[in-house]
PDB file of C-alpha atoms in Angstrom:
ATOM      1  CA  UNK A  29     -42.147  93.029 -11.864  1.00 68.00           C
ATOM      2  CA  UNK A  30     -40.832  89.520 -12.289  1.00 78.00           C
ATOM      3  CA  UNK A  31     -41.570  88.749  -8.636  1.00 94.00           C
ATOM      4  CA  UNK A  32     -39.467  86.026  -7.036  1.00 97.00           C
ATOM      5  CA  UNK A  33     -37.206  84.189  -9.466  1.00 97.00           C
ATOM      6  CA  UNK A  34     -35.501  80.917  -8.608  1.00 97.00           C
ATOM      7  CA  UNK A  35     -32.823  79.118 -10.587  1.00 97.00           C
ATOM      8  CA  UNK A  36     -32.290  76.354 -11.493  1.00 97.00           C
ATOM      9  CA  UNK A  37     -35.733  74.796 -11.745  1.00 97.00           C
ATOM     10  CA  UNK A  38     -34.392  71.245 -11.820  1.00 97.00           C
ATOM     11  CA  UNK A  39     -31.039  69.818 -10.802  1.00 97.00           C
ATOM     12  CA  UNK A  40     -29.534  66.415 -10.144  1.00 97.00           C
ATOM     13  CA  UNK A  41     -26.548  66.334  -7.810  1.00 97.00           C
ATOM     14  CA  UNK A  42     -24.239  63.531  -6.844  1.00 97.00           C
ATOM     15  CA  UNK A  43     -23.606  62.813  -3.184  1.00 97.00           C
ATOM     16  CA  UNK A  44     -20.885  65.083  -1.868  1.00 97.00           C
ATOM     17  CA  UNK A  45     -21.254  67.743  -4.550  1.00 97.00           C
ATOM     18  CA  UNK A  46     -22.060  71.327  -3.690  1.00 96.00           C
ATOM     19  CA  UNK A  47     -24.309  73.823  -5.399  1.00 97.00           C
ATOM     20  CA  UNK A  48     -26.058  77.136  -4.970  1.00 98.00           C
ATOM     21  CA  UNK A  49     -29.755  77.759  -5.499  1.00 98.00           C
ATOM     22  CA  UNK A  50     -30.294  81.316  -6.640  1.00 98.00           C
ATOM     23  CA  UNK A  51     -33.198  83.522  -5.555  1.00 98.00           C
ATOM     24  CA  UNK A  52     -33.816  87.073  -6.728  1.00 98.00           C
ATOM     25  CA  UNK A  53     -36.715  89.419  -6.096  1.00 97.00           C
ATOM     26  CA  UNK A  54     -37.339  92.786  -7.743  1.00 95.00           C
ATOM     27  CA  UNK A  55     -39.955  94.116  -5.326  1.00 95.00           C
ATOM     28  CA  UNK A  56     -37.527  95.709  -2.859  1.00 94.00           C
ATOM     29  CA  UNK A  57     -38.720  93.345  -0.135  1.00 95.00           C
ATOM     30  CA  UNK A  58     -36.916  93.327   3.170  1.00 93.00           C
ATOM     31  CA  UNK A  59     -37.659  89.777   4.234  1.00 95.00           C
ATOM     32  CA  UNK A  60     -36.614  86.705   2.297  1.00 96.00           C
ATOM     33  CA  UNK A  61     -37.008  83.017   3.064  1.00 97.00           C
ATOM     34  CA  UNK A  62     -35.895  79.582   1.980  1.00 98.00           C
ATOM     35  CA  UNK A  63     -38.179  76.604   2.537  1.00 97.00           C
ATOM     36  CA  UNK A  64     -37.908  72.974   1.629  1.00 97.00           C
ATOM     37  CA  UNK A  65     -40.821  70.674   0.975  1.00 96.00           C
ATOM     38  CA  UNK A  66     -40.481  66.930   0.970  1.00 95.00           C
ATOM     39  CA  UNK A  67     -43.077  64.847  -0.913  1.00 89.00           C
ATOM     40  CA  UNK A  68     -46.488  65.002   0.746  1.00 87.00           C
ATOM     41  CA  UNK A  69     -45.219  67.229   3.524  1.00 90.00           C
ATOM     42  CA  UNK A  70     -45.520  70.858   4.524  1.00 91.00           C
ATOM     43  CA  UNK A  71     -43.027  73.676   4.160  1.00 94.00           C
ATOM     44  CA  UNK A  72     -40.028  73.674   6.461  1.00 95.00           C
ATOM     45  CA  UNK A  73     -38.115  76.917   7.006  1.00 96.00           C
ATOM     46  CA  UNK A  74     -34.372  76.572   6.325  1.00 97.00           C
ATOM     47  CA  UNK A  75     -33.078  80.138   6.679  1.00 97.00           C
ATOM     48  CA  UNK A  76     -34.503  83.608   6.547  1.00 95.00           C
ATOM     49  CA  UNK A  77     -33.267  87.190   6.288  1.00 95.00           C
ATOM     50  CA  UNK A  78     -34.834  90.441   7.465  1.00 93.00           C
ATOM     51  CA  UNK A  79     -32.513  92.628   5.428  1.00 93.00           C
ATOM     52  CA  UNK A  80     -29.174  92.832   3.674  1.00 95.00           C
ATOM     53  CA  UNK A  81     -26.416  91.499   5.879  1.00 95.00           C
ATOM     54  CA  UNK A  82     -28.812  89.800   8.312  1.00 94.00           C
ATOM     55  CA  UNK A  83     -29.637  86.109   8.221  1.00 95.00           C
ATOM     56  CA  UNK A  84     -30.944  83.636  10.765  1.00 93.00           C
ATOM     57  CA  UNK A  85     -31.606  79.923  11.065  1.00 95.00           C
ATOM     58  CA  UNK A  86     -34.996  78.417  10.597  1.00 94.00           C
ATOM     59  CA  UNK A  87     -36.275  74.948  11.538  1.00 93.00           C
ATOM     60  CA  UNK A  88     -33.931  72.827   9.395  1.00 96.00           C
ATOM     61  CA  UNK A  89     -30.682  74.743   8.708  1.00 97.00           C
ATOM     62  CA  UNK A  90     -28.186  71.860   8.893  1.00 96.00           C
ATOM     63  CA  UNK A  91     -26.367  71.238   5.612  1.00 96.00           C
ATOM     64  CA  UNK A  92     -27.174  74.680   4.217  1.00 98.00           C
ATOM     65  CA  UNK A  93     -25.727  78.162   4.211  1.00 97.00           C
ATOM     66  CA  UNK A  94     -27.055  81.502   3.062  1.00 98.00           C
ATOM     67  CA  UNK A  95     -25.872  85.032   2.488  1.00 96.00           C
ATOM     68  CA  UNK A  96     -27.680  88.306   1.874  1.00 97.00           C
ATOM     69  CA  UNK A  97     -25.268  90.839   0.440  1.00 97.00           C
ATOM     70  CA  UNK A  98     -27.982  92.762  -1.420  1.00 97.00           C
ATOM     71  CA  UNK A  99     -31.694  93.379  -0.901  1.00 97.00           C
ATOM     72  CA  UNK A 100     -32.505  91.526  -4.124  1.00 97.00           C
ATOM     73  CA  UNK A 101     -30.548  88.284  -3.774  1.00 98.00           C
ATOM     74  CA  UNK A 102     -30.717  85.465  -1.241  1.00 98.00           C
ATOM     75  CA  UNK A 103     -28.733  82.441  -2.461  1.00 98.00           C
ATOM     76  CA  UNK A 104     -28.915  79.078  -0.680  1.00 98.00           C
ATOM     77  CA  UNK A 105     -25.723  77.019  -0.626  1.00 98.00           C
ATOM     78  CA  UNK A 106     -25.778  73.244  -0.244  1.00 96.00           C
ATOM     79  CA  UNK A 107     -22.450  71.857   0.913  1.00 90.00           C
ATOM     80  CA  UNK A 108     -21.662  68.154   0.577  1.00 94.00           C
ATOM     81  CA  UNK A 109     -25.047  67.158  -0.787  1.00 96.00           C
ATOM     82  CA  UNK A 110     -26.765  64.176   0.807  1.00 96.00           C
ATOM     83  CA  UNK A 111     -29.778  62.113  -0.346  1.00 96.00           C
ATOM     84  CA  UNK A 112     -31.741  63.591   2.564  1.00 96.00           C
ATOM     85  CA  UNK A 113     -31.555  66.951   0.787  1.00 97.00           C
ATOM     86  CA  UNK A 114     -33.615  65.662  -2.124  1.00 97.00           C
ATOM     87  CA  UNK A 115     -36.568  68.000  -2.004  1.00 97.00           C
ATOM     88  CA  UNK A 116     -38.331  70.938  -3.581  1.00 98.00           C
ATOM     89  CA  UNK A 117     -36.974  74.284  -2.472  1.00 98.00           C
ATOM     90  CA  UNK A 118     -39.036  77.448  -2.408  1.00 98.00           C
ATOM     91  CA  UNK A 119     -37.785  80.971  -1.991  1.00 98.00           C
ATOM     92  CA  UNK A 120     -40.176  83.643  -0.723  1.00 97.00           C
ATOM     93  CA  UNK A 121     -40.125  87.339   0.066  1.00 97.00           C
ATOM     94  CA  UNK A 122     -42.278  90.041   1.620  1.00 95.00           C
ATOM     95  CA  UNK A 123     -42.115  93.578   2.912  1.00 91.00           C
ATOM     96  CA  UNK A 124     -41.616  94.119   6.616  1.00 82.00           C
ATOM     97  CA  UNK A 125     -45.128  94.674   7.959  1.00 84.00           C
ATOM     98  CA  UNK A 126     -47.545  91.998   9.102  1.00 81.00           C
ATOM     99  CA  UNK A 127     -50.190  92.917   6.550  1.00 84.00           C
ATOM    100  CA  UNK A 128     -47.920  92.367   3.577  1.00 87.00           C
ATOM    101  CA  UNK A 129     -48.376  89.462   1.217  1.00 93.00           C
ATOM    102  CA  UNK A 130     -45.776  86.725   0.924  1.00 95.00           C
ATOM    103  CA  UNK A 131     -44.599  86.024  -2.609  1.00 96.00           C
ATOM    104  CA  UNK A 132     -43.176  82.647  -3.530  1.00 96.00           C
ATOM    105  CA  UNK A 133     -40.955  81.505  -6.335  1.00 96.00           C
ATOM    106  CA  UNK A 134     -41.918  78.595  -8.568  1.00 95.00           C
ATOM    107  CA  UNK A 135     -39.617  76.157  -6.808  1.00 97.00           C
ATOM    108  CA  UNK A 136     -36.388  74.305  -7.484  1.00 97.00           C
ATOM    109  CA  UNK A 137     -36.557  70.525  -7.700  1.00 97.00           C
ATOM    110  CA  UNK A 138     -33.341  68.971  -6.406  1.00 97.00           C
ATOM    111  CA  UNK A 139     -32.428  65.300  -6.514  1.00 97.00           C
ATOM    112  CA  UNK A 140     -29.305  63.977  -4.823  1.00 97.00           C
ATOM    113  CA  UNK A 141     -28.150  60.559  -6.052  1.00 96.00           C
TER     114      UNK A 141
ATOM    115  CA  UNK B  22     -43.701  80.832  17.126  1.00 58.00           C
ATOM    116  CA  UNK B  23     -47.371  81.554  16.838  1.00 63.00           C
ATOM    117  CA  UNK B  24     -49.111  78.261  16.148  1.00 85.00           C
ATOM    118  CA  UNK B  25     -52.132  77.473  14.056  1.00 93.00           C
ATOM    119  CA  UNK B  26     -54.112  74.246  13.961  1.00 94.00           C
ATOM    120  CA  UNK B  27     -55.950  73.026  10.876  1.00 96.00           C
ATOM    121  CA  UNK B  28     -57.663  69.753   9.962  1.00 96.00           C
ATOM    122  CA  UNK B  29     -55.441  67.494   7.882  1.00 95.00           C
ATOM    123  CA  UNK B  30     -57.960  67.121   5.095  1.00 97.00           C
ATOM    124  CA  UNK B  31     -61.415  68.116   3.927  1.00 97.00           C
ATOM    125  CA  UNK B  32     -63.605  67.160   1.021  1.00 97.00           C
ATOM    126  CA  UNK B  33     -66.168  69.054  -0.958  1.00 96.00           C
ATOM    127  CA  UNK B  34     -68.317  68.684  -4.011  1.00 96.00           C
ATOM    128  CA  UNK B  35     -67.951  70.987  -6.955  1.00 97.00           C
ATOM    129  CA  UNK B  36     -70.027  74.176  -6.813  1.00 96.00           C
ATOM    130  CA  UNK B  37     -70.705  73.753  -3.100  1.00 96.00           C
ATOM    131  CA  UNK B  38     -69.345  76.128  -0.443  1.00 96.00           C
ATOM    132  CA  UNK B  39     -66.297  75.088   1.551  1.00 97.00           C
ATOM    133  CA  UNK B  40     -65.477  76.268   5.049  1.00 98.00           C
ATOM    134  CA  UNK B  41     -61.848  75.678   6.049  1.00 98.00           C
ATOM    135  CA  UNK B  42     -61.261  76.240   9.780  1.00 97.00           C
ATOM    136  CA  UNK B  43     -58.116  77.415  11.557  1.00 97.00           C
ATOM    137  CA  UNK B  44     -57.483  77.705  15.280  1.00 96.00           C
ATOM    138  CA  UNK B  45     -54.945  80.235  16.519  1.00 94.00           C
ATOM    139  CA  UNK B  46     -55.571  80.541  20.248  1.00 92.00           C
ATOM    140  CA  UNK B  47     -52.177  82.187  20.942  1.00 88.00           C
ATOM    141  CA  UNK B  48     -52.820  85.102  18.606  1.00 89.00           C
ATOM    142  CA  UNK B  49     -51.880  88.546  19.878  1.00 85.00           C
ATOM    143  CA  UNK B  50     -53.919  91.675  19.354  1.00 81.00           C
ATOM    144  CA  UNK B  51     -52.089  92.972  16.307  1.00 84.00           C
ATOM    145  CA  UNK B  52     -51.118  89.723  14.585  1.00 89.00           C
ATOM    146  CA  UNK B  53     -52.427  89.238  11.084  1.00 92.00           C
ATOM    147  CA  UNK B  54     -54.126  86.075   9.864  1.00 94.00           C
ATOM    148  CA  UNK B  55     -53.000  85.033   6.388  1.00 95.00           C
ATOM    149  CA  UNK B  56     -54.189  82.233   4.131  1.00 97.00           C
ATOM    150  CA  UNK B  57     -52.203  80.750   1.290  1.00 97.00           C
ATOM    151  CA  UNK B  58     -52.836  77.793  -0.961  1.00 97.00           C
ATOM    152  CA  UNK B  59     -50.533  75.506  -2.849  1.00 96.00           C
ATOM    153  CA  UNK B  60     -51.669  73.885  -6.042  1.00 95.00           C
ATOM    154  CA  UNK B  61     -49.920  70.666  -7.108  1.00 91.00           C
ATOM    155  CA  UNK B  62     -46.320  71.222  -8.220  1.00 90.00           C
ATOM    156  CA  UNK B  63     -46.506  74.968  -7.604  1.00 93.00           C
ATOM    157  CA  UNK B  64     -45.335  77.410  -5.012  1.00 94.00           C
ATOM    158  CA  UNK B  65     -47.858  78.693  -2.472  1.00 95.00           C
ATOM    159  CA  UNK B  66     -49.979  81.643  -3.514  1.00 96.00           C
ATOM    160  CA  UNK B  67     -51.766  84.303  -1.521  1.00 95.00           C
ATOM    161  CA  UNK B  68     -55.483  83.877  -0.885  1.00 97.00           C
ATOM    162  CA  UNK B  69     -56.548  86.415   1.707  1.00 97.00           C
ATOM    163  CA  UNK B  70     -55.569  88.040   4.979  1.00 96.00           C
ATOM    164  CA  UNK B  71     -57.225  89.953   7.792  1.00 95.00           C
ATOM    165  CA  UNK B  72     -56.831  91.462  11.224  1.00 93.00           C
ATOM    166  CA  UNK B  73     -60.190  91.749  12.961  1.00 92.00           C
ATOM    167  CA  UNK B  74     -62.992  92.265  10.485  1.00 89.00           C
ATOM    168  CA  UNK B  75     -64.268  89.784   7.969  1.00 92.00           C
ATOM    169  CA  UNK B  76     -62.659  90.185   4.554  1.00 94.00           C
ATOM    170  CA  UNK B  77     -63.776  89.422   1.033  1.00 94.00           C
ATOM    171  CA  UNK B  78     -61.895  89.286  -2.232  1.00 93.00           C
ATOM    172  CA  UNK B  79     -62.398  87.694  -5.603  1.00 91.00           C
ATOM    173  CA  UNK B  80     -61.010  84.362  -4.443  1.00 89.00           C
ATOM    174  CA  UNK B  81     -62.553  83.855  -1.037  1.00 96.00           C
ATOM    175  CA  UNK B  82     -63.906  85.276   2.191  1.00 97.00           C
ATOM    176  CA  UNK B  83     -62.264  85.259   5.596  1.00 98.00           C
ATOM    177  CA  UNK B  84     -64.425  85.099   8.676  1.00 97.00           C
ATOM    178  CA  UNK B  85     -62.601  85.967  11.907  1.00 96.00           C
ATOM    179  CA  UNK B  86     -64.060  85.063  15.273  1.00 95.00           C
ATOM    180  CA  UNK B  87     -64.810  87.902  17.643  1.00 94.00           C
ATOM    181  CA  UNK B  88     -62.088  86.765  20.057  1.00 94.00           C
ATOM    182  CA  UNK B  89     -59.748  86.209  17.085  1.00 94.00           C
ATOM    183  CA  UNK B  90     -58.788  82.764  18.333  1.00 94.00           C
ATOM    184  CA  UNK B  91     -60.092  81.128  15.182  1.00 96.00           C
ATOM    185  CA  UNK B  92     -60.887  81.947  11.588  1.00 97.00           C
ATOM    186  CA  UNK B  93     -62.571  80.320   8.629  1.00 98.00           C
ATOM    187  CA  UNK B  94     -61.661  80.539   4.981  1.00 98.00           C
ATOM    188  CA  UNK B  95     -64.768  80.366   2.844  1.00 98.00           C
ATOM    189  CA  UNK B  96     -64.748  79.315  -0.789  1.00 97.00           C
ATOM    190  CA  UNK B  97     -68.236  80.176  -1.931  1.00 94.00           C
ATOM    191  CA  UNK B  98     -68.438  77.756  -4.836  1.00 95.00           C
ATOM    192  CA  UNK B  99     -65.666  75.213  -4.979  1.00 96.00           C
ATOM    193  CA  UNK B 100     -64.269  74.282  -8.356  1.00 96.00           C
ATOM    194  CA  UNK B 101     -61.905  71.493  -9.307  1.00 96.00           C
ATOM    195  CA  UNK B 102     -59.168  74.114  -9.589  1.00 95.00           C
ATOM    196  CA  UNK B 103     -59.571  74.862  -5.876  1.00 97.00           C
ATOM    197  CA  UNK B 104     -58.161  71.448  -4.965  1.00 97.00           C
ATOM    198  CA  UNK B 105     -54.998  72.366  -3.090  1.00 97.00           C
ATOM    199  CA  UNK B 106     -53.301  72.506   0.288  1.00 97.00           C
ATOM    200  CA  UNK B 107     -54.539  75.513   2.253  1.00 98.00           C
ATOM    201  CA  UNK B 108     -52.267  77.073   4.870  1.00 97.00           C
ATOM    202  CA  UNK B 109     -53.365  79.368   7.666  1.00 96.00           C
ATOM    203  CA  UNK B 110     -50.495  81.316   9.223  1.00 94.00           C
ATOM    204  CA  UNK B 111     -50.064  84.158  11.665  1.00 92.00           C
ATOM    205  CA  UNK B 112     -47.730  87.024  10.931  1.00 89.00           C
ATOM    206  CA  UNK B 113     -46.692  88.519  14.214  1.00 84.00           C
ATOM    207  CA  UNK B 114     -46.841  92.277  14.441  1.00 77.00           C
ATOM    208  CA  UNK B 115     -44.121  93.992  16.419  1.00 72.00           C
ATOM    209  CA  UNK B 116     -44.557  97.722  16.665  1.00 64.00           C
ATOM    210  CA  UNK B 117     -44.913  98.683  13.027  1.00 59.00           C
ATOM    211  CA  UNK B 118     -42.717  96.007  11.590  1.00 63.00           C
ATOM    212  CA  UNK B 119     -43.181  92.258  11.857  1.00 66.00           C
ATOM    213  CA  UNK B 120     -41.393  89.301  13.328  1.00 76.00           C
ATOM    214  CA  UNK B 121     -39.149  87.839  10.650  1.00 83.00           C
ATOM    215  CA  UNK B 122     -39.405  84.117  11.236  1.00 85.00           C
ATOM    216  CA  UNK B 123     -42.314  82.580   9.386  1.00 88.00           C
ATOM    217  CA  UNK B 124     -43.216  78.925   9.702  1.00 87.00           C
ATOM    218  CA  UNK B 125     -46.014  76.935   8.100  1.00 90.00           C
ATOM    219  CA  UNK B 126     -48.006  74.067   9.527  1.00 87.00           C
ATOM    220  CA  UNK B 127     -49.143  71.038   7.540  1.00 88.00           C
ATOM    221  CA  UNK B 128     -52.159  72.815   6.124  1.00 95.00           C
ATOM    222  CA  UNK B 129     -55.465  71.311   5.026  1.00 97.00           C
ATOM    223  CA  UNK B 130     -55.612  69.174   1.905  1.00 97.00           C
ATOM    224  CA  UNK B 131     -58.839  70.090   0.112  1.00 98.00           C
ATOM    225  CA  UNK B 132     -60.258  67.523  -2.274  1.00 97.00           C
ATOM    226  CA  UNK B 133     -63.034  68.664  -4.607  1.00 97.00           C
ATOM    227  CA  UNK B 134     -65.243  66.013  -6.179  1.00 97.00           C
ATOM    228  CA  UNK B 135     -66.897  66.567  -9.559  1.00 95.00           C
TER     229      UNK B 135
END
């Protein structure tokens, strides 16, 4: 199993550009998550999904969109990038029971200039 | 959301035990207590989890209070590689499945001195 795979690892965007962060997991996990982490801060939940076709907002959803058309993929779309979206983004997944481990990707470092 | 409270930071010396506390007074009877850690420039990684009984694995031990309102992650002999941010989170159990939303607090920054 590759686990949770995020691409790209690094990206520089100009203000106003749009991009998609890709996240794929091969563990047949129901739940998937997107977090952002600003320097020296904790993880903030952007969006999450409990299954294909189901998504919901987290703590900081503004400026982002997601979709979950398959169990494996959970892309995060940034529309009209702003400097405030400069951050490290982590994708995570887990099965649906409370005892299941959460698996994280390695992160995507995004800079908006 | 089920809330946890952790100290902002703790320090330890290498090869000494470390006890990282977590308060979760709003925990429900079937919620699981999970611990994750985040090494510098990496994604968080699983450490340990438990429900009621104390748990041990190769990385750490988890001591859960009898009333389950607090828990302690124990690193038996800290090494420099254990320097990380440690997160205590609750995963809410809901009749065989679990609540989807999952938020993290600030965690505890553990500094290990040589």
